[in-house]
Structure formats: C-alpha cells, structure tokens
C-alpha cells in the first residue's frame, strides 16, 4: 500500500537531490569548517561526520547510492599514490567520491609564509613569518615524527592479512575444523610480521625515514627544504602563528578579537583571496565541486 507522509521537513525534501560534502569533526565551529564554508558553502551543504574512519566508511557505503554525496578527509597516514588517485578520480561514485587532502590537515595550507603574509590582518613581513614558523615547527618536529611512526604501524596492522576459509570438505568434523584453523600458516606469518614491525631497530628505521622525508637532506629543520610544512601538525603550528602577536583583528565595533574568533576570521578571509601564493589545492577543490554541482 502506498502511504502519504505529511509534515515532512524541508531539509528532508532537499536531501535526496542536494549536493552535500561530509567532512571530519563535529559541529563545533572549528577552523577547518570555517575555511570549507568560505570556499564551498555557495555550492553545496557541508556536514560533519566524526573521525576520519567514519567519513571513509560512509563514503564506501553511500557514494554509489547517493552520487551527490562527497567526502573529504585529512591526509594523516595515507601515501602519495592513494592521495593522488583520490584527486584524479574525484568525484567518482565508483571511487567512493572520496577526496584526501594532499597536506596533513587543511591548516597546513596556511603555513606558507608567502600566502599567510597576504592576510589583511598581518603586520609582519614574510621573513618574520618564516622565522616564527620554523621556531614553532622545531619544537614539535620529533614528536610529530614519532607519532607518524605510530600511525603507520597501526594502519599496517589493520590491513587484511588473512582470507576466510571456503572449502567445506576441510571442516567435516569439529576436530578437522580446529586442526585446519590452528595450522593455518597465515597466523604464524602474521605473528612474525607484527613482532618484526615493533622491534627497536625497525621502529628507529621508520623514524629515520619519516624524518628524512620531512626535513630533507639537511641536519635540522630548514625553511624551503623537505616536506615538513605538508606533514607537520598544522592545527598546532597555525594556532601558534596566528596568536604570535603579528595578527590583529577587530570587529565592527572596533573591539579586538581573540582566540577562535580571531583565527577563523583570518583564515576565512584568506582562503578565498585571489593571490598567486594561494595553495593550488584550495582552488582545485573549488573547481572540482563547481564543475560537479553545475554539471550534475
């Protein structure tokens, strides 16, 4: 029997055909949400969906059924190939409509002094911002490298390392089943791999490899060398820069903004500023969404 629903809310009607971007986090007015809404809110609705694994799981489950749902996550531990494929395919329901930032977090895109100095609220010159950036990054460099080791090990341990059994003939009796299960070679290989992965030498080797990627072929962190601006904890570093005393923001009544209000105002205005130093990923994200929304 066909039933007619009454009292349907407007958002329920829109949801079926509306373009929606789901992102990490909770609805807390965070800095990354302020940036994304400045960049994209005229084109689609932006919703938060908890941690990265929740967003990715939702992408795998929903994209094929809701091709106007898109999903964006931080880079975290994902490698270059995975990240680049997400940009090449986006948006593609067969690829889960999933996009992964090329930098660790959206905040990392604002760690470029040539871009940050373009803020109307900045009183420093580019060289001053470079000095502040390097000092803030040096304080947590080794912490972030060590945490990257943990993330990489943790992610590899979650990989699919054993297949399910498929031949009923091997499990004719309880004894056969227990024997087949306990003699499966994959368990022994898994144990050896995990044990090897967490050996001191292996962990130290991972640390050295990640550190070398971050700082390049120099002895200490240096501006313009390595990929540390992409890989370091952007949230922590950007907050330090914006609260270093070289940015000042006033509201309509002339009162000086502080904390989250100040930070959001700076990045919100800067994200959409049409300057050559703006990181290309911000403009590329706008273009990808615009092409999809207007071409759908």
CSV table of C-alpha atoms in Angstrom, one decimal:
chain,number,residue,atom,x,y,z
A,1,UNK,CA,0.0,0.0,0.0
A,2,UNK,CA,1.3,3.5,-0.9
A,3,UNK,CA,1.4,5.7,2.1
A,4,UNK,CA,1.5,9.5,2.0
A,5,UNK,CA,3.7,11.3,4.6
A,6,UNK,CA,2.6,14.6,5.9
A,7,UNK,CA,4.6,17.2,7.8
A,8,UNK,CA,7.9,16.5,6.0
A,9,UNK,CA,10.6,18.9,6.9
A,10,UNK,CA,12.1,21.0,4.1
A,11,UNK,CA,15.6,19.5,4.7
A,12,UNK,CA,14.2,16.0,4.2
A,13,UNK,CA,13.0,17.0,0.7
A,14,UNK,CA,16.3,18.6,-0.2
A,15,UNK,CA,18.5,15.8,1.0
A,16,UNK,CA,17.6,13.5,-1.9
A,17,UNK,CA,18.9,15.7,-4.6
A,18,UNK,CA,21.1,18.2,-2.7
A,19,UNK,CA,24.9,18.2,-3.1
A,20,UNK,CA,26.5,17.5,0.3
A,21,UNK,CA,30.1,17.4,1.4
A,22,UNK,CA,30.8,15.3,4.5
A,23,UNK,CA,34.0,16.2,6.4
A,24,UNK,CA,35.7,15.1,9.6
A,25,UNK,CA,35.0,16.6,13.0
A,26,UNK,CA,31.9,17.6,14.9
A,27,UNK,CA,29.8,20.7,14.5
A,28,UNK,CA,31.9,22.9,16.7
A,29,UNK,CA,32.7,25.9,14.5
A,30,UNK,CA,36.2,24.7,14.0
A,31,UNK,CA,38.8,26.4,11.8
A,32,UNK,CA,38.7,23.9,9.0
A,33,UNK,CA,34.9,24.1,8.8
A,34,UNK,CA,35.2,27.9,8.6
A,35,UNK,CA,37.6,27.5,5.7
A,36,UNK,CA,35.4,25.0,3.8
A,37,UNK,CA,32.3,27.0,4.2
A,38,UNK,CA,34.1,30.1,2.9
A,39,UNK,CA,35.3,28.1,-0.1
A,40,UNK,CA,32.2,26.0,-0.9
A,41,UNK,CA,29.0,26.9,1.0
A,42,UNK,CA,27.5,28.7,-2.0
A,43,UNK,CA,27.7,25.5,-4.0
A,44,UNK,CA,26.7,22.7,-1.5
A,45,UNK,CA,25.9,21.9,2.1
A,46,UNK,CA,28.8,20.9,4.4
A,47,UNK,CA,28.2,18.4,7.2
A,48,UNK,CA,30.5,16.9,9.8
A,49,UNK,CA,30.7,13.2,10.4
A,50,UNK,CA,33.1,12.4,13.2
A,51,UNK,CA,36.6,10.9,12.8
A,52,UNK,CA,38.3,10.1,9.5
A,53,UNK,CA,37.4,6.4,9.6
A,54,UNK,CA,33.7,7.2,9.9
A,55,UNK,CA,33.9,9.5,6.9
A,56,UNK,CA,35.7,6.9,4.8
A,57,UNK,CA,33.3,4.1,5.9
A,58,UNK,CA,30.4,6.3,5.0
A,59,UNK,CA,31.9,7.1,1.6
A,60,UNK,CA,32.3,3.4,0.8
A,61,UNK,CA,28.7,2.7,1.9
A,62,UNK,CA,26.9,5.7,0.5
A,63,UNK,CA,28.6,7.1,-2.6
A,64,UNK,CA,27.2,4.6,-5.1
A,65,UNK,CA,23.6,5.2,-3.8
A,66,UNK,CA,24.0,8.9,-3.3
A,67,UNK,CA,26.2,10.3,-6.1
A,68,UNK,CA,25.7,13.8,-4.9
A,69,UNK,CA,27.3,13.0,-1.5
A,70,UNK,CA,31.1,13.8,-1.4
A,71,UNK,CA,33.6,13.0,1.3
A,72,UNK,CA,36.8,14.8,2.4
A,73,UNK,CA,39.3,13.6,4.9
A,74,UNK,CA,42.7,14.7,6.3
A,75,UNK,CA,45.8,13.1,4.8
A,76,UNK,CA,47.0,11.6,8.0
A,77,UNK,CA,49.0,8.4,7.2
A,78,UNK,CA,47.9,7.9,3.6
A,79,UNK,CA,50.7,7.6,1.0
A,80,UNK,CA,51.2,9.7,-2.1
A,81,UNK,CA,49.7,7.2,-4.5
A,82,UNK,CA,46.4,6.9,-2.6
A,83,UNK,CA,46.1,10.6,-2.2
A,84,UNK,CA,46.8,11.4,-5.9
A,85,UNK,CA,44.3,8.8,-7.0
A,86,UNK,CA,41.6,10.5,-4.9
A,87,UNK,CA,42.2,13.8,-6.8
A,88,UNK,CA,42.4,12.1,-10.2
A,89,UNK,CA,39.1,10.3,-9.6
A,90,UNK,CA,37.1,12.9,-7.7
A,91,UNK,CA,34.2,12.9,-7.9
A,92,UNK,CA,33.5,9.3,-8.9
A,93,UNK,CA,31.0,7.2,-7.0
A,94,UNK,CA,32.9,4.1,-8.0
A,95,UNK,CA,35.9,5.6,-6.1
A,96,UNK,CA,33.6,6.5,-3.2
A,97,UNK,CA,33.5,10.2,-4.0
A,98,UNK,CA,36.4,10.4,-1.5
A,99,UNK,CA,39.0,13.2,-1.6
A,100,UNK,CA,42.1,13.3,0.6
A,101,UNK,CA,44.0,16.5,1.3
A,102,UNK,CA,47.5,16.4,-0.1
A,103,UNK,CA,48.7,18.0,3.1
A,104,UNK,CA,48.2,16.6,6.5
A,105,UNK,CA,45.4,18.9,7.5
A,106,UNK,CA,43.6,21.8,5.9
A,107,UNK,CA,45.6,24.1,8.4
A,108,UNK,CA,48.8,23.1,6.7
A,109,UNK,CA,47.8,25.0,3.6
A,110,UNK,CA,48.1,28.2,5.7
A,111,UNK,CA,51.7,27.5,6.8
A,112,UNK,CA,53.1,29.1,3.6
A,113,UNK,CA,54.5,32.5,4.6
A,114,UNK,CA,54.1,34.0,1.1
A,115,UNK,CA,50.4,33.2,1.4
A,116,UNK,CA,49.9,34.0,5.1
A,117,UNK,CA,51.5,37.4,4.7
A,118,UNK,CA,48.7,38.3,2.2
A,119,UNK,CA,46.3,38.4,5.1
A,120,UNK,CA,44.9,41.9,5.7
A,121,UNK,CA,45.3,41.3,9.4
A,122,UNK,CA,49.0,40.6,9.2
A,123,UNK,CA,51.5,43.2,10.3
A,124,UNK,CA,54.7,41.1,9.8
A,125,UNK,CA,56.8,40.7,6.7
A,126,UNK,CA,57.4,37.3,5.1
A,127,UNK,CA,60.8,36.8,6.6
A,128,UNK,CA,59.3,37.3,10.1
A,129,UNK,CA,56.7,34.6,9.4
A,130,UNK,CA,59.3,32.2,8.2
A,131,UNK,CA,61.2,32.7,11.5
A,132,UNK,CA,58.1,32.2,13.6
A,133,UNK,CA,57.1,29.1,11.5
A,134,UNK,CA,60.5,27.4,11.8
A,135,UNK,CA,60.7,28.0,15.6
A,136,UNK,CA,57.2,26.6,16.2
A,137,UNK,CA,57.8,23.6,13.9
A,138,UNK,CA,61.2,22.8,15.5
A,139,UNK,CA,59.5,22.5,19.0
A,140,UNK,CA,57.3,19.6,17.9
A,141,UNK,CA,59.3,18.0,14.9
A,142,UNK,CA,60.4,14.9,16.7
A,143,UNK,CA,57.1,14.4,18.5
A,144,UNK,CA,55.3,14.5,15.1
A,145,UNK,CA,57.7,12.1,13.5
A,146,UNK,CA,57.3,9.7,16.4
A,147,UNK,CA,53.5,9.9,16.1
A,148,UNK,CA,53.7,9.3,12.4
A,149,UNK,CA,55.6,6.1,13.1
A,150,UNK,CA,52.8,5.0,15.4
A,151,UNK,CA,50.1,5.9,12.8
A,152,UNK,CA,51.9,4.0,10.1
A,153,UNK,CA,52.4,0.8,12.3
A,154,UNK,CA,48.8,1.0,13.5
A,155,UNK,CA,47.5,1.3,9.9
A,156,UNK,CA,49.5,-1.6,8.6
A,157,UNK,CA,48.3,-3.8,11.4
A,158,UNK,CA,44.7,-3.1,10.3
A,159,UNK,CA,45.4,-4.4,6.8
A,160,UNK,CA,43.7,-7.6,5.5
A,161,UNK,CA,46.2,-10.2,6.3
A,162,UNK,CA,44.2,-13.4,6.2
A,163,UNK,CA,41.4,-14.8,3.9
A,164,UNK,CA,38.4,-16.7,5.1
A,165,UNK,CA,38.2,-20.4,4.5
A,166,UNK,CA,35.9,-21.6,1.7
A,167,UNK,CA,36.1,-25.4,1.3
A,168,UNK,CA,33.6,-27.2,3.5
A,169,UNK,CA,35.4,-30.5,2.9
A,170,UNK,CA,38.2,-29.3,5.2
A,171,UNK,CA,35.7,-28.8,8.0
A,172,UNK,CA,33.8,-32.1,8.1
A,173,UNK,CA,34.2,-32.6,11.8
A,174,UNK,CA,35.0,-30.5,14.8
A,175,UNK,CA,38.4,-32.0,15.0
A,176,UNK,CA,39.1,-31.2,11.3
A,177,UNK,CA,37.9,-27.7,11.8
A,178,UNK,CA,40.1,-27.0,14.8
A,179,UNK,CA,43.1,-28.6,13.1
A,180,UNK,CA,42.7,-26.6,9.9
A,181,UNK,CA,42.2,-23.4,11.8
A,182,UNK,CA,45.2,-23.8,14.1
A,183,UNK,CA,47.5,-25.0,11.4
A,184,UNK,CA,46.8,-22.0,9.1
A,185,UNK,CA,50.2,-20.6,8.0
A,186,UNK,CA,48.9,-17.0,7.9
A,187,UNK,CA,48.7,-16.9,11.7
A,188,UNK,CA,52.3,-17.7,12.1
A,189,UNK,CA,53.3,-15.2,9.4
A,190,UNK,CA,51.2,-12.5,11.0
A,191,UNK,CA,52.8,-13.1,14.4
A,192,UNK,CA,56.3,-12.9,12.8
A,193,UNK,CA,55.4,-9.7,10.9
A,194,UNK,CA,53.9,-7.9,13.9
A,195,UNK,CA,56.9,-8.9,16.1
A,196,UNK,CA,59.3,-7.7,13.4
A,197,UNK,CA,57.4,-4.5,12.9
A,198,UNK,CA,57.8,-3.4,16.6
A,199,UNK,CA,61.4,-4.3,17.0
A,200,UNK,CA,63.5,-1.3,18.2
A,201,UNK,CA,65.6,-1.3,15.1
A,202,UNK,CA,62.6,-1.4,12.8
A,203,UNK,CA,60.9,1.5,14.7
A,204,UNK,CA,64.1,3.5,14.6
A,205,UNK,CA,64.4,2.9,10.9
A,206,UNK,CA,60.8,4.1,10.3
A,207,UNK,CA,61.6,7.2,12.4
A,208,UNK,CA,64.7,8.0,10.3
A,209,UNK,CA,62.8,7.5,7.0
A,210,UNK,CA,59.9,9.8,8.0
A,211,UNK,CA,62.3,12.4,9.4
A,212,UNK,CA,64.3,12.4,6.2
A,213,UNK,CA,61.2,12.9,4.2
A,214,UNK,CA,60.1,15.8,6.4
A,215,UNK,CA,63.4,17.8,6.6
A,216,UNK,CA,65.2,16.6,3.5
A,217,UNK,CA,69.0,16.1,3.3
A,218,UNK,CA,69.9,18.6,6.0
A,219,UNK,CA,70.8,18.2,9.6
A,220,UNK,CA,68.0,20.3,11.1
A,221,UNK,CA,64.6,21.7,10.0
A,222,UNK,CA,65.1,24.4,7.4
A,223,UNK,CA,62.6,26.6,5.6
A,224,UNK,CA,62.3,25.5,1.9
A,225,UNK,CA,63.8,22.1,2.4
A,226,UNK,CA,61.9,18.8,2.8
A,227,UNK,CA,58.1,18.3,3.2
A,228,UNK,CA,57.7,19.3,6.8
A,229,UNK,CA,55.2,22.1,6.0
A,230,UNK,CA,52.9,19.4,4.5
A,231,UNK,CA,53.4,16.8,7.1
A,232,UNK,CA,53.7,18.5,10.5
A,233,UNK,CA,50.7,19.1,12.8
A,234,UNK,CA,49.1,22.0,11.0
A,235,UNK,CA,46.5,22.7,13.7
A,236,UNK,CA,49.1,23.2,16.4
A,237,UNK,CA,51.5,25.2,14.3
A,238,UNK,CA,49.0,27.5,12.7
A,239,UNK,CA,47.4,28.4,16.1
A,240,UNK,CA,50.9,29.4,17.3
A,241,UNK,CA,51.4,31.6,14.3
A,242,UNK,CA,48.1,33.3,14.4
A,243,UNK,CA,48.5,34.1,18.1
A,244,UNK,CA,52.1,35.2,17.9
A,245,UNK,CA,51.2,38.9,18.1
A,246,UNK,CA,51.6,39.8,14.4
A,247,UNK,CA,47.9,39.4,13.6
A,248,UNK,CA,45.2,41.8,14.8
A,249,UNK,CA,41.5,41.5,14.0
A,250,UNK,CA,38.8,44.0,15.2
A,251,UNK,CA,35.0,43.5,15.0
A,252,UNK,CA,32.5,46.1,13.6
A,253,UNK,CA,32.7,47.9,17.0
A,254,UNK,CA,36.4,48.2,17.0
A,255,UNK,CA,36.9,45.6,19.6
A,256,UNK,CA,39.9,43.3,19.2
A,257,UNK,CA,39.0,39.6,18.5
A,258,UNK,CA,41.0,36.9,20.3
A,259,UNK,CA,41.2,33.1,20.2
A,260,UNK,CA,39.0,31.1,17.9
A,261,UNK,CA,37.1,34.1,16.7
A,262,UNK,CA,40.3,35.8,15.5
A,263,UNK,CA,41.7,32.7,14.0
A,264,UNK,CA,38.6,31.9,12.0
A,265,UNK,CA,38.3,35.4,10.7
A,266,UNK,CA,41.9,35.4,9.4
A,267,UNK,CA,41.7,32.1,7.6
A,268,UNK,CA,38.1,32.6,6.3
A,269,UNK,CA,39.1,35.8,4.6
A,270,UNK,CA,42.5,34.5,3.4
A,271,UNK,CA,41.1,31.2,2.0
A,272,UNK,CA,39.2,33.0,-0.8
A,273,UNK,CA,41.7,35.6,-1.5
A,274,UNK,CA,42.7,35.6,-5.2
A,275,UNK,CA,46.5,35.8,-4.9
A,276,UNK,CA,49.2,33.8,-6.7
A,277,UNK,CA,50.6,32.4,-3.4
A,278,UNK,CA,47.3,30.7,-2.5
A,279,UNK,CA,48.0,26.9,-2.4
A,280,UNK,CA,46.6,25.4,-5.6
A,281,UNK,CA,44.6,22.7,-3.8
A,282,UNK,CA,42.2,25.2,-2.4
A,283,UNK,CA,41.3,26.5,-5.9
A,284,UNK,CA,41.3,23.0,-7.3
A,285,UNK,CA,38.8,21.8,-4.7
A,286,UNK,CA,36.5,24.8,-5.6
A,287,UNK,CA,36.8,23.9,-9.3
A,288,UNK,CA,36.1,20.2,-8.8
A,289,UNK,CA,33.0,20.9,-6.7
A,290,UNK,CA,31.8,23.7,-9.1
A,291,UNK,CA,32.1,21.5,-12.1
A,292,UNK,CA,30.3,18.7,-10.4
A,293,UNK,CA,27.4,20.8,-9.0
A,294,UNK,CA,26.8,22.8,-12.1
A,295,UNK,CA,27.3,19.8,-14.4
A,296,UNK,CA,25.1,17.4,-12.5
